[in-house]
PDB file of C-alpha atoms in Angstrom:
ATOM      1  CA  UNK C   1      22.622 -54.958  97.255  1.00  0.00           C
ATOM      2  CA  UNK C   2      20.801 -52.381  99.391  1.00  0.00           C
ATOM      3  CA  UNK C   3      19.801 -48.777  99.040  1.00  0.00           C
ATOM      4  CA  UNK C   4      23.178 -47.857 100.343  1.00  0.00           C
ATOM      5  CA  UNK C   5      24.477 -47.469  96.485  1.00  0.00           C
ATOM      6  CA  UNK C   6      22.266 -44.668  95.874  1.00  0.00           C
ATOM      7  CA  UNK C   7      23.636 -42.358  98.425  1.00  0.00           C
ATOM      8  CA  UNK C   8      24.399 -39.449  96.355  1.00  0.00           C
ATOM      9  CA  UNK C   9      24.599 -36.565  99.165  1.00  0.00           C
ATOM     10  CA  UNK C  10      26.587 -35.777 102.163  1.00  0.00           C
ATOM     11  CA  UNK C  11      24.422 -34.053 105.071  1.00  0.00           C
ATOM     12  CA  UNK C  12      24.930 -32.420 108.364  1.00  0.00           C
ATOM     13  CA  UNK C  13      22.369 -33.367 110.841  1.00  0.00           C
ATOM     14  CA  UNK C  14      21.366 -30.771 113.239  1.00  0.00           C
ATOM     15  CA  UNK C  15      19.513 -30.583 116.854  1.00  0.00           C
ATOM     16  CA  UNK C  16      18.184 -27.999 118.679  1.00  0.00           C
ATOM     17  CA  UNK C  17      20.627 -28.499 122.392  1.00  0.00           C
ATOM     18  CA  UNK C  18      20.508 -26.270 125.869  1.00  0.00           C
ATOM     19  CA  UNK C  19      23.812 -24.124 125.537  1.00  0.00           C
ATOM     20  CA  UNK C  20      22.698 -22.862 129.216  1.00  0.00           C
ATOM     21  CA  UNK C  21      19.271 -22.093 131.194  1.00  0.00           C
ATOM     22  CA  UNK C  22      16.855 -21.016 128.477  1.00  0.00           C
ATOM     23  CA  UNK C  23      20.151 -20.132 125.465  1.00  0.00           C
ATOM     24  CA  UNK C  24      19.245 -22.621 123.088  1.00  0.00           C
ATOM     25  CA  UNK C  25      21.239 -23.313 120.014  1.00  0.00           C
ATOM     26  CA  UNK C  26      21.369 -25.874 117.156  1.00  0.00           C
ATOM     27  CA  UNK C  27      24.619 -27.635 117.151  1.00  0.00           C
ATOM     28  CA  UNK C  28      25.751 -30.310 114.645  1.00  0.00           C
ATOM     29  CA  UNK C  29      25.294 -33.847 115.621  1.00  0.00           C
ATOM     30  CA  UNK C  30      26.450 -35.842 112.960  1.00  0.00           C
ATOM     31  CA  UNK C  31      27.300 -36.009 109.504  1.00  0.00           C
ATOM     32  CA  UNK C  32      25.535 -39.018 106.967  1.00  0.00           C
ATOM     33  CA  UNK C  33      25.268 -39.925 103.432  1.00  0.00           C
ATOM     34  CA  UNK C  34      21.613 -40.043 101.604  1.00  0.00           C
ATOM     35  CA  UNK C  35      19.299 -39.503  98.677  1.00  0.00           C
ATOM     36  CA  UNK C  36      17.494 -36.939  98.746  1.00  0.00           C
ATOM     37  CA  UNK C  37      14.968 -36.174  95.769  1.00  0.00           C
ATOM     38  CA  UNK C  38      11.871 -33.472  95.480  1.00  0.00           C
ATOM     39  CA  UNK C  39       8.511 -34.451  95.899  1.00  0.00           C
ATOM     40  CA  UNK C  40       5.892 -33.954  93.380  1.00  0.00           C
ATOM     41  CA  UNK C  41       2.527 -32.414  93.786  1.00  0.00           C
ATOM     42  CA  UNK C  42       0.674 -35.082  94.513  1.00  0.00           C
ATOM     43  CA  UNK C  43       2.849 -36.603  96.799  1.00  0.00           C
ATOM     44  CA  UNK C  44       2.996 -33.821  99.049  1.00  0.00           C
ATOM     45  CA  UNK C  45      -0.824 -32.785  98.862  1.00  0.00           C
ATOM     46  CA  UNK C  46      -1.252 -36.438 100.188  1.00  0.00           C
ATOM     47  CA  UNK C  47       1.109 -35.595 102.998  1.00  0.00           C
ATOM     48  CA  UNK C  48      -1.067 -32.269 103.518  1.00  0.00           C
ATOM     49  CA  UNK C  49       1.660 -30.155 102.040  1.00  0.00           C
ATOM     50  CA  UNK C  50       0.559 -27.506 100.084  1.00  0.00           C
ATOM     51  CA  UNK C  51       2.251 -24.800 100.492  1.00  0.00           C
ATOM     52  CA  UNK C  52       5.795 -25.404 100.928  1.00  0.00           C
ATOM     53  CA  UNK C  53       8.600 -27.491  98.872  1.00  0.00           C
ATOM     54  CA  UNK C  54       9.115 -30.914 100.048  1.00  0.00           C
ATOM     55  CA  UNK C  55      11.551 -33.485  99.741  1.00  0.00           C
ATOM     56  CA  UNK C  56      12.165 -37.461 100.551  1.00  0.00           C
ATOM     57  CA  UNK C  57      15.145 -38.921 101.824  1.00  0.00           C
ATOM     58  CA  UNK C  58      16.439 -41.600 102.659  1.00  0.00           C
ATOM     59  CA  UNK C  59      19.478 -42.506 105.474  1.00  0.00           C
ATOM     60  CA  UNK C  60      20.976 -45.649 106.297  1.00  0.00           C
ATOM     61  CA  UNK C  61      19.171 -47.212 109.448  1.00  0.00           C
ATOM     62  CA  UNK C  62      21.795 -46.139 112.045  1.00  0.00           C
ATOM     63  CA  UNK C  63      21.782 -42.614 111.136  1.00  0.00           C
ATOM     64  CA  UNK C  64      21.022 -40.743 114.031  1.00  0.00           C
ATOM     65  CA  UNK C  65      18.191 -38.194 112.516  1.00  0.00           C
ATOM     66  CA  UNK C  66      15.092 -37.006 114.847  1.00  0.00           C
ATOM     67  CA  UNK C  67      11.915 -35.232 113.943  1.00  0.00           C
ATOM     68  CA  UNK C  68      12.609 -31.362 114.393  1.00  0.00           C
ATOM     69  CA  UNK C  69      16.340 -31.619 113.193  1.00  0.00           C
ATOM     70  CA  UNK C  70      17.672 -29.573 110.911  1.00  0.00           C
ATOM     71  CA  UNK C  71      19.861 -30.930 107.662  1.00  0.00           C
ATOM     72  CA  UNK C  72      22.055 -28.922 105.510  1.00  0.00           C
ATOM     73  CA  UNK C  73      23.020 -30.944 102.657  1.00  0.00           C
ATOM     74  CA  UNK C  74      26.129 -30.490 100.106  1.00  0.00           C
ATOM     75  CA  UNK C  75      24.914 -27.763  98.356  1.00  0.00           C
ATOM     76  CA  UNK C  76      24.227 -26.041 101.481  1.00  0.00           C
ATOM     77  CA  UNK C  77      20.396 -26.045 100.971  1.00  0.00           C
ATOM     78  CA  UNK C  78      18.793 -26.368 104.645  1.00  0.00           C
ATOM     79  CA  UNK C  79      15.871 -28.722 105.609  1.00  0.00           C
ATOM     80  CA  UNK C  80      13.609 -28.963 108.506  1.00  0.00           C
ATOM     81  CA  UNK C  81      13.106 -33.091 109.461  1.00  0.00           C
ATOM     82  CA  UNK C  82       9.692 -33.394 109.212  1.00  0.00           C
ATOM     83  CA  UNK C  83       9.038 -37.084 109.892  1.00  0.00           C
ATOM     84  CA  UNK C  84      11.477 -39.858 110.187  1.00  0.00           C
ATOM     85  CA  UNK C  85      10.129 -43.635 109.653  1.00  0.00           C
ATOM     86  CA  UNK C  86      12.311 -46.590 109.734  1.00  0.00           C
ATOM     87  CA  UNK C  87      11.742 -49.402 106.540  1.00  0.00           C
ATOM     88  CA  UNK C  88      12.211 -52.842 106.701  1.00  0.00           C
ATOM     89  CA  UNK C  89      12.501 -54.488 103.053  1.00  0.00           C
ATOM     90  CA  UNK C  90      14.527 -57.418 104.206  1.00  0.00           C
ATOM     91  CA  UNK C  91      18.338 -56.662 103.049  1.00  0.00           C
ATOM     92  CA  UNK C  92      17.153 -52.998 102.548  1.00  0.00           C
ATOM     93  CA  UNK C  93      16.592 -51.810 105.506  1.00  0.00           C
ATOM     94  CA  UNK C  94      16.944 -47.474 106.114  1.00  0.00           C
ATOM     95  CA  UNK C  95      15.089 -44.453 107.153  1.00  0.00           C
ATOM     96  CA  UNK C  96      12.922 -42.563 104.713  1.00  0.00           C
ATOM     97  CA  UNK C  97      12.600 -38.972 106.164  1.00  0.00           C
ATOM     98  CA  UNK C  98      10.291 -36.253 104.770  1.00  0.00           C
ATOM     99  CA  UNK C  99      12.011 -33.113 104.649  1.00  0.00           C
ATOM    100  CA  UNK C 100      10.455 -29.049 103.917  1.00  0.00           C
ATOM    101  CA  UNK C 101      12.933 -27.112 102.366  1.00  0.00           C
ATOM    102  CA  UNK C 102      13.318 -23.771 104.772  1.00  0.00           C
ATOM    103  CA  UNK C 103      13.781 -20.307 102.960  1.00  0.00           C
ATOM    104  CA  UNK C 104      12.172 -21.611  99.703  1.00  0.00           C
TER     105      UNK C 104
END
């Protein structure tokens, strides 16, 4: 059984797209189920976070999530994609993303 089974959150990915010349304008791209869980200190001061909140999450592998995205998750908290890295555990294989909260 895979990582799948801890999916606890529905998100909307979002990306930054050309509306027209230099209008830009973040439109939703798709829609996934995750995990998502808060960082502690030490984790992020190893990532060189200091001053903001940061969370991990993790996507299924096909998920279709990009560095510079935006995620707004069930509870309608918003997230800047920070970086995305694909994991290969045999049978378990998903995206971990690290995630800064935005307004926090």
């Amino acid at each position: 059984m895979g990582i799948k089974r801890f999916f606890n959150h529905t998100v909307v990915v979002r990306r930054l797209r050309t509306i027209s010349g230099n209008l830009k304008s973040l439109q939703a791209t798709a829609t996934a189920d995750g995990a998502i869980q808060e960082m502690d200190r030490e984790a992020r001061s190893a990532q060189g976070i200091l001053e903001e909140k940061a969370w991990r999450a993790w996507f299924d592998e096909d998920t279709d999530i990009n560095e510079g995205d935006e995620i707004t998750d069930d509870n309608g908290v918003v997230y800047h994609v920070r970086e995305v890295v694909a994991k290969d555990y045999g049978i378990n294989r998903h995206l971990q993303v690290l995630l800064v909260e935005l307004n926090a």
